[in-house]
Amino acid sequence: MLFVRDLSVEYPEIGRTTYAVNDVSLDVPAGSVVGLVGESGSGKSTLTLAILGLTRGRGRIAAGNIEFDGENLLELSEDAWREIRGGQIGLVPQNPRGALDPAERIGMQIEEYYLAHRDATTAEANARALELLTLVGINDPERRLRAFPHELSGGMAQRVLIAMALSCSPKLLIADEPTSGLDVTIQAEVLDDMRRSVEAVGSSLLVITQDLGIVANYCDRVYIMHAGEIAEEAPVERFFENATHPATIALLAAQDQHYEHERVRLRGLPVNTRNLPSGCYLHRRCQFADHAAGCHDVRPPLTDVLPDHRVRCHRFREVPELAGRRADVGTPAESAAPPHARGAAPTNGALLSVEGLVKHFPIPGSDAYVQACQDVSFDVKPGETLGVVGESGSGKTTLGRCVLRLLEPTGGRVVFDGRDLHELSKGELRQLRKDMQIVYQEPFDSLNPLLSVGRQIREPLKLHSDLSRSERRERVHELLGLVGLPKAVADAVPQGLSPGTLQRCSIARAIAPNPKLIVLDEPTSALPPEAEADIIRLLNDLQERLGLSYIFISHDLALVREFCNRVVVMYLSQIVEIGTQEELFARPRHPYSRALLASVLEPNPRAKRDVGARAERLEGEIPSPIDLPSGCYLASRCHFVRDRCRSEPQELYPLVPGHDVRCWRVSENDLTEAEIEESRRRVAASANPDAG
Amino acid sequence: MTDHEKSQQIYQLGMHAIRGTMSRKQLLKRAAVLGIVPSVVALLAACGGDSVAPPPAEPEAPPADPPADAPEPAPPAAADIGDSLVILETEIAPGLDGEGTSFGQISTQTALAQLYEHLVQPMRTEDANGVLVPEFGTYEGRLAESWEQNGLEWTWKLREGVISAAGNELTTKDIEYSLARIKAFSPIPIGWFLMTVASIMSLDLPNTDPSERGLADEFEIVDDYTFILRQMEPSPNLLTVLPVVSLGIYDSAKMLENATDEDPFSRDFADQVDSAGFGAYSITNWDKGESISMTVNPNYFRGEPEFKNLTFRRVPQAGARVTAIQSGDANVTTGLSPKEFHELDQSDAVDVLGWLGNVFVALGPNYKSEPWAGGGDPDTSRLLRQALAYAIPYDDIIEQDFFGQAIKWNGLISSKFYGAVDFGDRYSYDPDRARELLAEAGFPEGTGLEGPGLTLSYIAEHASFIEPVANRIRTALADVGINIELDPLPQTQFVDRETNLDDIPFSLLDQQVAIGPDAGYQSQLNHVTPDNGGLDNSVNYASAEFDAIYLEQKVNPDVESRLAQMEAMQAILIEDLPRIPILERASQIAVTAGIRGWSPKPDGSRVGEIWTMHT
Amino acid sequence: MSATDTQPELEFEEVLRPAGFGARVKELLRTSWLFRIGLVIVVIAVILAIIGPYIARFPLETATLDTNEGPSSKHWFGTDSNGFDIFSRVLAAPRIDVSIALAATAISLAIGSLLGLLTGYFRGWAGESVMRVVDTIQAFPLFVLAIIVVVMTGRSIQNVIIVIALLNIPIFLRMMRSQVLSLRERTFVEAARSSGSRELNIAFGHVLPNGLSPGLAQAPITMGFAILVTAGLSFIGAGVQPPTPEWGAMIASGADTIVIGEWWTSVFPGIAISLTVFGFAVVGEGLRAMYLRQG
Amino acid sequence: MSGFVLRRLLLFLPQLLAIAIVGFALLRLLPVDPVSRIVGSFGTDEARQSAKETIGLDRSFGEQLGSFLEGLLTLDFGESFVSGDSVRAELGDRIPVTLQLIGIGFVLALVIAIPLGRYIASKVGGRIEKVTTVYALFAGAQPDFWWGLIFLFVFFFKLGWFPAPLGQLDPTQIAPDGPTRFIFIDTLVHGQFDLFVSALKHYALPIITLTFVLTGPILKIMRQSALDVISSDYLLYAKASGFTPKRVRRMTARNSFAPVVTITGVLLVFALGGAVLIETVFALPGLGRYALSRTLDTDFPAIQGAIVFMAAFGLTVYLVMDILYALLDPRVRHSRD
């Protein structure tokens, strides 16, 4: 279908020319799904644009061939290109909200897209737009057609773009990180849809992603890009099992237990294509770089390892061995106890106890309010890590803030260390702050960009300790050491530091006053996969050394499983299930928890999410938190819904000690394993009639 | 009632008038407010008349008329001007009633000079440069064909067949109407002026009700063309007063057509709508504040002028006026700086006409303000003033800032006025002497001098040429140890403060013009205390000795002894120096080359009668 | 990984940027020739504001007999009708123009930023009212207001400064407020709160310095603007007192004669204004670009 | 959208009223006293009283304000202290001059700056772009009155291409009386094409001056916003979607206009006040000079009238600007701070 040969995209600059894409060849056969993987800045997006004959800024396609459907695209006239773009090759861009014209209504944009390639009347285009929005699962599509982009959430915008890309049934669909802004349950839905449409019409799909789970579950073949080049290409199974290029291995190691992370990780930031080193572009970062092999001087060619497996590395024969892949490790799904999670929770009395916490955000100018937390109760014991999982809008972040009284709860009590936070005066509360700290999601956002890192770490010391100036300075250096950073960082401003380093600084600041509890609010979700692994290790390490308690807020179930003792699952302001990590991951009971778990894409092509799991999938969209249904909040999305669900507010029922579920059917044993099985079977049958 | 008391009373009434007449139109409409406006009189166009006797100084006046000295009379450049003139002014008349709010404005007077005709005007003869030089003391009849004085009684014979712009013939009715009108609003400027200077009307019992203010004994109609005016006491100034620019005779028929019950004297009409005169021109278009256009009065008794259509345009920027006249876009302009006149004089396209009238530049240290008050000690004050007089580089100012188009002012009365004394080099530039006097006054090297008087104010709108003078004075004073600051004030503020409030601590006066060409009158205007009838004593000078002589000469019918009294008054002034005289400058006008026949007046109207202009 | 076992090291490509303004300006100087020019102009203007009156070749306010002379080897820029040496006065004028601009900008930056901080950080009806007031003020042609106030309260440097400061307060207020509105949602603000900082400390210690960047970048532009306004006020006679050397007043003094060919009186001070304001504008643009890049 | 407009409209009147009242109060707070100026220091108390009565300053502040506001309802600003004329009539003569000056100046500046800004945005790094960008920065930082003088010197004094700066027409020409007082309209209405051409010549230099200065900031903003759009993801995506060049241009235009609208509004309001400088240089009898001279004369009614008009103008500009902005950028319709 698509054959790219030796494609280069150059950016002329004064004095030199840089190549954002360098000599890339890539095939996307008809009916296949190809993955393109690489760090940010590796040239993936430039490549996808180049396939459409486009570049950003002053770039231009310098060399190469793009053959699509038998035509050489680069020889096309501008008019012919227009037919290809959108008509033959659909693009789902990254940054969905930025890709829509902010001044035009959604419906209009879809119609224009359609009319640009199909000879149709406006009415037909309108009908098509409506049909497509329905297809990608947008609620109330008529209303959305009249909406402007800024009125859509990122997820919705992404689906609009998918709808547009699909509207003209393109032969090739290029999806640039199509699910990065989506919640897991929706991500699965979207990918399933795309894959289904590829299968249905025999077109092909090129997926650009950093998520190995997506690669493993959906792709047939994988290309790894690095510094504008293809570093390795292989069929998906081979990619996961016989990765040969150090960059590939490093990528895998971050998400895969088969590798010892420290041994294979790449050092430093991605290579900047504007300033490429000699030799192998990776040699400065690569742990296996070797002068003798020519890594420092000679640019390695793309070499065949097997006929369908190519790699650009001088030492491709040695690297797999050096990297030390452990064949004996099971897939994560099978491993009962991840290495970092401690099975038994400490048993002493609670450090923190939250009782009936309620948080409403009133909407200005009306009586309505957004319900962010509803009757939330839980404990955190000293030294324990409590995970809080849920999708966006579930109230987990608000919960974290309320627990620290960074937000004033509307109701309920938070008792910390025996003291009711809400009975404290402002002064007392400020004093108590040293015992409870928080680490935020956005590393760039949570550090003051103007002040030196050291000063920011000193701030809590100044407030909560009697240390002298020089002692404080020393303590800062000590703390930086503790989080694995050199002293010099103390005098630097955040700009210029990597997200991982910044997150370490944030952690240093959090542990500076010797807190007892730290709320970790998605501390790794903004980090690249490798840095994520580092930070989790660091947090574990600190917990051991300092006896900290964590509330770990995340949407990433794999991390929660790895890191937490107990887990709280939140959905739409409520806790729907709470239990120990083992209990919850082994036997999720609430339909929402089940759906959440089922949506996890394992980075293992041999453990693809089976189609039956779709039974667990949730329909439609999350109800508005302003106008919540009277019964179970999940009723509109749940496969197991009964009439009673729609009318009866749900309570948290203790299932076994320490495991509560907010579902009357589960608690009354009404929702049986048999029924779940039956449901699975039914969905599987409907999804795959041939197999039926 | 003594004269003293009388003038005091009139003065008070005059003050009322300012409030009323200056405030706004409705007041005038109601015609209920009395007043004289001495302050504005000071600014007022001076009457064009001459003193009875020609000023003695004239023959000796060293540089006659500097601009007239221009190397050679520019050959009448072949300017094809046509029959229209464009006259550029800084302002355009806001009102046209001689008794209206704006009568004090130069622009109003300029317009009135074209629109209204007078009983008499001074005789003029055209000199080589095309200036109609007034010959003081001789008068020609205009609307009046002849007149005869018999004691206090003057019998006037009107010219017959004089037709107004509106087509009505002039009769004694018009004179009666005009005088009655003046009286109806008396004491406002003209009425007051007639009374005080020319002693025409008995206004000692002013009545606020205009209907009861008919003309009584002072005026009598004999027939359609003959009437009699009677004076209260002998005054030689009647003929001097009659040409005062706003003393034009109204066409009573036209005025009455436009009268209303509320406004029996048609003030609104005359001030804001149209003119009703026997003058050479009538209004065709009046864009308030911007332009006024006139066309010739076909009935004018002296015949058609060369220039039939006049357009007065407001161009406040001197530079723009200069360029316009150079480019031929305009034909006449005034109000330029000496420098600009100097420059224009070099141009072939433009002629600059000049006449040394009574425009002067002087410093006004206020007796109310320290240090000029001398801490209350008149001697200290006098020493300080004399020090100032010795510290001023007269020649530099005349040469650098006035391009020689001025002469040093050796006295405090305009040198061409009747009775003026030239004190020669009584004061000259002598900084050492200034320092000595300063030390003598107790301020050696200026140490100890302080007070608001060290801020010198002048009219900001005149900055382009007065500011260099101010700076030169500032520099020169600094040289002897007097450090002053400059404070340009907007014209309206300056005039108000200078003439009404008398509270400018230290002023640089420019263009101060006296209305009566008589040393006694100018003393009354500038130096007499208000209690004794002083009009515009803006520096608050008070000398009992001076005032006493003034009051004596005022009613002294004897020419010789009156001259002696006036000399004695000036001797006091030159020692006390209520103002520091600096220079007398030329009245100038720039015209398209070839235009002749400028009839200057020692007043602010500058342009004079255009009827006389010709190529 | 055990944090303390290994010698902590930084990732290669990370840059330790010192906290500070100077380093970033240096970078800007290196990359932009226009900014270099602008900065040179600004530096000269500021230096002249300090030493200008002392390096004058002729006395600044002493009237001489050399009036209205064209440029010559003695009077490089000629003289005006007072016999003042224009070159000396052009050099000395920044003492007034730049100082007024500096003072007015500093005042408006301080007050505007403070109000912006308070109304943005502590939102409420009071803040809203302030904004409506600012809206209203900004809808009025302020140059006219400046004229009215200066004319009626008297020409003086203080009055000019106050009026220009008033003109610019809304600009800085808006800038700061919009910054604060977004900054207060940034997590580092909450981080400071969770460290136990007081609200006022957060507002002034964290939000203010960050919110100040656009205002500081705007400041040179505002200074240039202030120079224009000062000169404009002087031009129509509502500025500083003569004979203080001031560019606008100098232009005004030559305005009448430029159209008859005496160009030097107005032209040289005009060039000085033109270049100075341009220099300030360039520096402001440069700083703004720098701020945007880092933001 | 309609709600947005309504909200803005509801703000309009209170804002206008507020400025009018503040202006009114300011005049009475400043250390000027029209009465003293009229009466003089020797004035008796009765004299002061009578003058006060005449100009209405004897009444309490509230009463004065009341009648001022009452007059406002009928756009009656009273009669000038100085000329005794109706201030409304005087304004009616002056306002058209200023509006023509800045109106034409702005139209020209926009017509030049928008396409040019759009063009150079697509040529970033090129020579034309560099020169134009420097020009934009330069022109935005210039004293317009000085350039007016320079233009006069060059084009009038040296070259003689334009007439002397003597107002709207040659001194001999008389502007038609009405109906609009806009000379460009009135001359055409009356078929006086020679006057129209003359007015054009007289307005040319002031308008060129204004346009020269205004083009700078507009160009700068247009370049930046066009650049933002050109480098935006949505434009790239529009191309990647195979949209026609026409559609892409429309998208560029629409999205890059909003900031231009804002800057134009701000500049327009400033230009109204700043017009006094150009009016002074070119002797145009406009509103700015009126306000200035009446300020020098302490003419309260005239100043108040000028303030109210200017405020109404400014508020209207801001209102139109907000509505246009909202039309161009749907984001502000919902929330605008």
mmCIF file of C-alpha atoms in Angstrom, chain B residues 426-568:
data_model
loop_
_atom_site.group_PDB
_atom_site.id
_atom_site.type_symbol
_atom_site.label_atom_id
_atom_site.label_comp_id
_atom_site.label_asym_id
_atom_site.label_seq_id
_atom_site.Cartn_x
_atom_site.Cartn_y
_atom_site.Cartn_z
ATOM 1 C CA ARG B 426 18.838 106.709 32.691
ATOM 2 C CA TYR B 427 19.085 102.966 32.741
ATOM 3 C CA SER B 428 21.353 101.001 30.496
ATOM 4 C CA TYR B 429 22.941 97.596 30.586
ATOM 5 C CA ASP B 430 25.404 97.807 33.443
ATOM 6 C CA PRO B 431 25.671 94.574 35.407
ATOM 7 C CA ASP B 432 28.184 96.012 37.848
ATOM 8 C CA ARG B 433 25.801 98.763 38.749
ATOM 9 C CA ALA B 434 23.089 96.139 39.106
ATOM 10 C CA ARG B 435 25.248 94.186 41.521
ATOM 11 C CA GLU B 436 25.972 97.295 43.521
ATOM 12 C CA LEU B 437 22.303 98.138 43.783
ATOM 13 C CA LEU B 438 21.541 94.590 44.735
ATOM 14 C CA ALA B 439 24.077 94.727 47.500
ATOM 15 C CA GLU B 440 22.725 98.055 48.576
ATOM 16 C CA ALA B 441 19.269 96.536 48.783
ATOM 17 C CA GLY B 442 20.683 93.915 51.123
ATOM 18 C CA PHE B 443 21.078 91.096 48.674
ATOM 19 C CA PRO B 444 24.748 91.003 47.765
ATOM 20 C CA GLU B 445 25.271 88.649 44.831
ATOM 21 C CA GLY B 446 21.612 87.830 45.089
ATOM 22 C CA THR B 447 21.980 86.008 48.382
ATOM 23 C CA GLY B 448 18.797 86.122 50.339
ATOM 24 C CA LEU B 449 16.609 86.780 47.360
ATOM 25 C CA GLU B 450 13.633 84.514 47.517
ATOM 26 C CA GLY B 451 9.936 84.477 46.944
ATOM 27 C CA PRO B 452 7.406 83.742 44.270
ATOM 28 C CA GLY B 453 8.580 86.788 42.381
ATOM 29 C CA LEU B 454 11.502 84.784 41.073
ATOM 30 C CA THR B 455 9.183 82.990 38.681
ATOM 31 C CA LEU B 456 8.808 84.972 35.481
ATOM 32 C CA SER B 457 5.563 84.475 33.585
ATOM 33 C CA TYR B 458 4.772 85.267 30.023
ATOM 34 C CA ILE B 459 2.191 84.253 27.473
ATOM 35 C CA ALA B 460 2.880 80.729 26.343
ATOM 36 C CA GLU B 461 1.304 81.320 22.972
ATOM 37 C CA HIS B 462 3.926 83.971 22.322
ATOM 38 C CA ALA B 463 6.700 81.645 23.335
ATOM 39 C CA SER B 464 8.279 81.553 19.928
ATOM 40 C CA PHE B 465 9.587 85.070 20.252
ATOM 41 C CA ILE B 466 9.031 86.087 23.848
ATOM 42 C CA GLU B 467 10.682 83.011 25.259
ATOM 43 C CA PRO B 468 14.101 83.957 23.869
ATOM 44 C CA VAL B 469 13.683 87.318 25.549
ATOM 45 C CA ALA B 470 12.746 85.589 28.757
ATOM 46 C CA ASN B 471 15.737 83.341 28.462
ATOM 47 C CA ARG B 472 18.050 86.218 27.762
ATOM 48 C CA ILE B 473 16.701 88.027 30.786
ATOM 49 C CA ARG B 474 17.002 84.914 32.841
ATOM 50 C CA THR B 475 20.596 84.485 31.782
ATOM 51 C CA ALA B 476 21.406 88.132 32.393
ATOM 52 C CA LEU B 477 19.760 88.161 35.809
ATOM 53 C CA ALA B 478 21.578 85.008 36.766
ATOM 54 C CA ASP B 479 24.768 86.825 35.849
ATOM 55 C CA VAL B 480 24.144 89.410 38.548
ATOM 56 C CA GLY B 481 22.939 86.857 41.040
ATOM 57 C CA ILE B 482 19.198 86.834 40.543
ATOM 58 C CA ASN B 483 18.126 83.330 39.694
ATOM 59 C CA ILE B 484 14.692 83.122 38.207
ATOM 60 C CA GLU B 485 12.561 80.419 36.699
ATOM 61 C CA LEU B 486 10.277 80.695 33.731
ATOM 62 C CA ASP B 487 6.590 79.914 33.768
ATOM 63 C CA PRO B 488 4.761 80.352 30.499
ATOM 64 C CA LEU B 489 1.025 80.677 31.086
ATOM 65 C CA PRO B 490 -1.767 80.113 28.629
ATOM 66 C CA GLN B 491 -2.878 83.421 27.190
ATOM 67 C CA THR B 492 -6.266 83.423 28.849
ATOM 68 C CA GLN B 493 -4.761 82.660 32.212
ATOM 69 C CA PHE B 494 -2.045 85.210 31.795
ATOM 70 C CA VAL B 495 -4.429 87.921 30.740
ATOM 71 C CA ASP B 496 -6.870 87.128 33.498
ATOM 72 C CA ARG B 497 -4.253 87.108 36.131
ATOM 73 C CA GLU B 498 -2.424 90.088 34.755
ATOM 74 C CA THR B 499 -5.448 92.278 34.260
ATOM 75 C CA ASN B 500 -8.016 91.006 36.706
ATOM 76 C CA LEU B 501 -6.234 89.299 39.530
ATOM 77 C CA ASP B 502 -3.065 91.344 39.405
ATOM 78 C CA ASP B 503 -1.347 88.394 40.983
ATOM 79 C CA ILE B 504 1.352 87.431 38.549
ATOM 80 C CA PRO B 505 4.413 87.766 40.750
ATOM 81 C CA PHE B 506 6.736 88.649 37.910
ATOM 82 C CA SER B 507 5.600 89.088 34.383
ATOM 83 C CA LEU B 508 7.184 89.688 31.044
ATOM 84 C CA LEU B 509 4.647 91.905 29.334
ATOM 85 C CA ASP B 510 4.469 92.098 25.653
ATOM 86 C CA GLN B 511 2.176 94.019 23.356
ATOM 87 C CA GLN B 512 0.746 96.062 26.125
ATOM 88 C CA VAL B 513 -1.060 98.766 24.264
ATOM 89 C CA ALA B 514 -2.601 101.929 25.625
ATOM 90 C CA ILE B 515 -5.795 103.136 24.163
ATOM 91 C CA GLY B 516 -5.320 106.843 24.568
ATOM 92 C CA PRO B 517 -2.179 108.336 23.082
ATOM 93 C CA ASP B 518 -1.643 110.565 26.060
ATOM 94 C CA ALA B 519 0.806 110.271 28.921
ATOM 95 C CA GLY B 520 -1.864 111.038 31.467
ATOM 96 C CA TYR B 521 -4.120 108.434 30.102
ATOM 97 C CA GLN B 522 -1.436 105.800 29.962
ATOM 98 C CA SER B 523 -0.521 106.573 33.538
ATOM 99 C CA GLN B 524 -4.113 106.065 34.533
ATOM 100 C CA LEU B 525 -4.111 102.829 32.697
ATOM 101 C CA ASN B 526 -0.946 101.390 34.141
ATOM 102 C CA HIS B 527 0.257 103.127 37.231
ATOM 103 C CA VAL B 528 -2.517 104.835 39.141
ATOM 104 C CA THR B 529 -3.998 102.959 42.068
ATOM 105 C CA PRO B 530 -7.517 101.683 41.565
ATOM 106 C CA ASP B 531 -8.702 103.936 44.350
ATOM 107 C CA ASN B 532 -7.748 106.937 42.266
ATOM 108 C CA GLY B 533 -9.159 105.587 39.038
ATOM 109 C CA GLY B 534 -6.331 103.356 37.964
ATOM 110 C CA LEU B 535 -7.394 100.828 35.427
ATOM 111 C CA ASP B 536 -4.888 98.121 34.980
ATOM 112 C CA ASN B 537 -2.293 98.540 37.633
ATOM 113 C CA SER B 538 -1.275 94.931 37.368
ATOM 114 C CA VAL B 539 1.864 95.288 39.465
ATOM 115 C CA ASN B 540 -0.049 96.987 42.268
ATOM 116 C CA TYR B 541 2.075 100.090 42.241
ATOM 117 C CA ALA B 542 0.969 102.630 44.803
ATOM 118 C CA SER B 543 2.534 106.063 45.073
ATOM 119 C CA ALA B 544 0.541 108.768 46.829
ATOM 120 C CA GLU B 545 2.687 111.460 45.298
ATOM 121 C CA PHE B 546 2.213 110.144 41.800
ATOM 122 C CA ASP B 547 -1.527 109.729 42.211
ATOM 123 C CA ALA B 548 -1.880 113.256 43.508
ATOM 124 C CA ILE B 549 -0.229 114.793 40.459
ATOM 125 C CA TYR B 550 -2.247 112.523 38.223
ATOM 126 C CA LEU B 551 -5.527 113.715 39.678
ATOM 127 C CA GLU B 552 -4.481 117.295 39.226
ATOM 128 C CA GLN B 553 -3.455 116.996 35.587
ATOM 129 C CA LYS B 554 -6.566 115.085 34.735
ATOM 130 C CA VAL B 555 -8.780 118.134 35.014
ATOM 131 C CA ASN B 556 -6.137 120.689 34.190
ATOM 132 C CA PRO B 557 -7.257 122.596 31.083
ATOM 133 C CA ASP B 558 -3.947 124.392 30.775
ATOM 134 C CA VAL B 559 -1.730 122.703 28.211
ATOM 135 C CA GLU B 560 1.627 123.932 29.471
ATOM 136 C CA SER B 561 1.201 123.223 33.154
ATOM 137 C CA ARG B 562 -0.420 119.879 32.324
ATOM 138 C CA LEU B 563 2.672 118.933 30.336
ATOM 139 C CA ALA B 564 4.816 119.839 33.339
ATOM 140 C CA GLN B 565 2.652 117.732 35.595
ATOM 141 C CA MET B 566 2.915 114.791 33.251
ATOM 142 C CA GLU B 567 6.692 115.183 33.213
ATOM 143 C CA ALA B 568 6.754 115.207 37.000
#
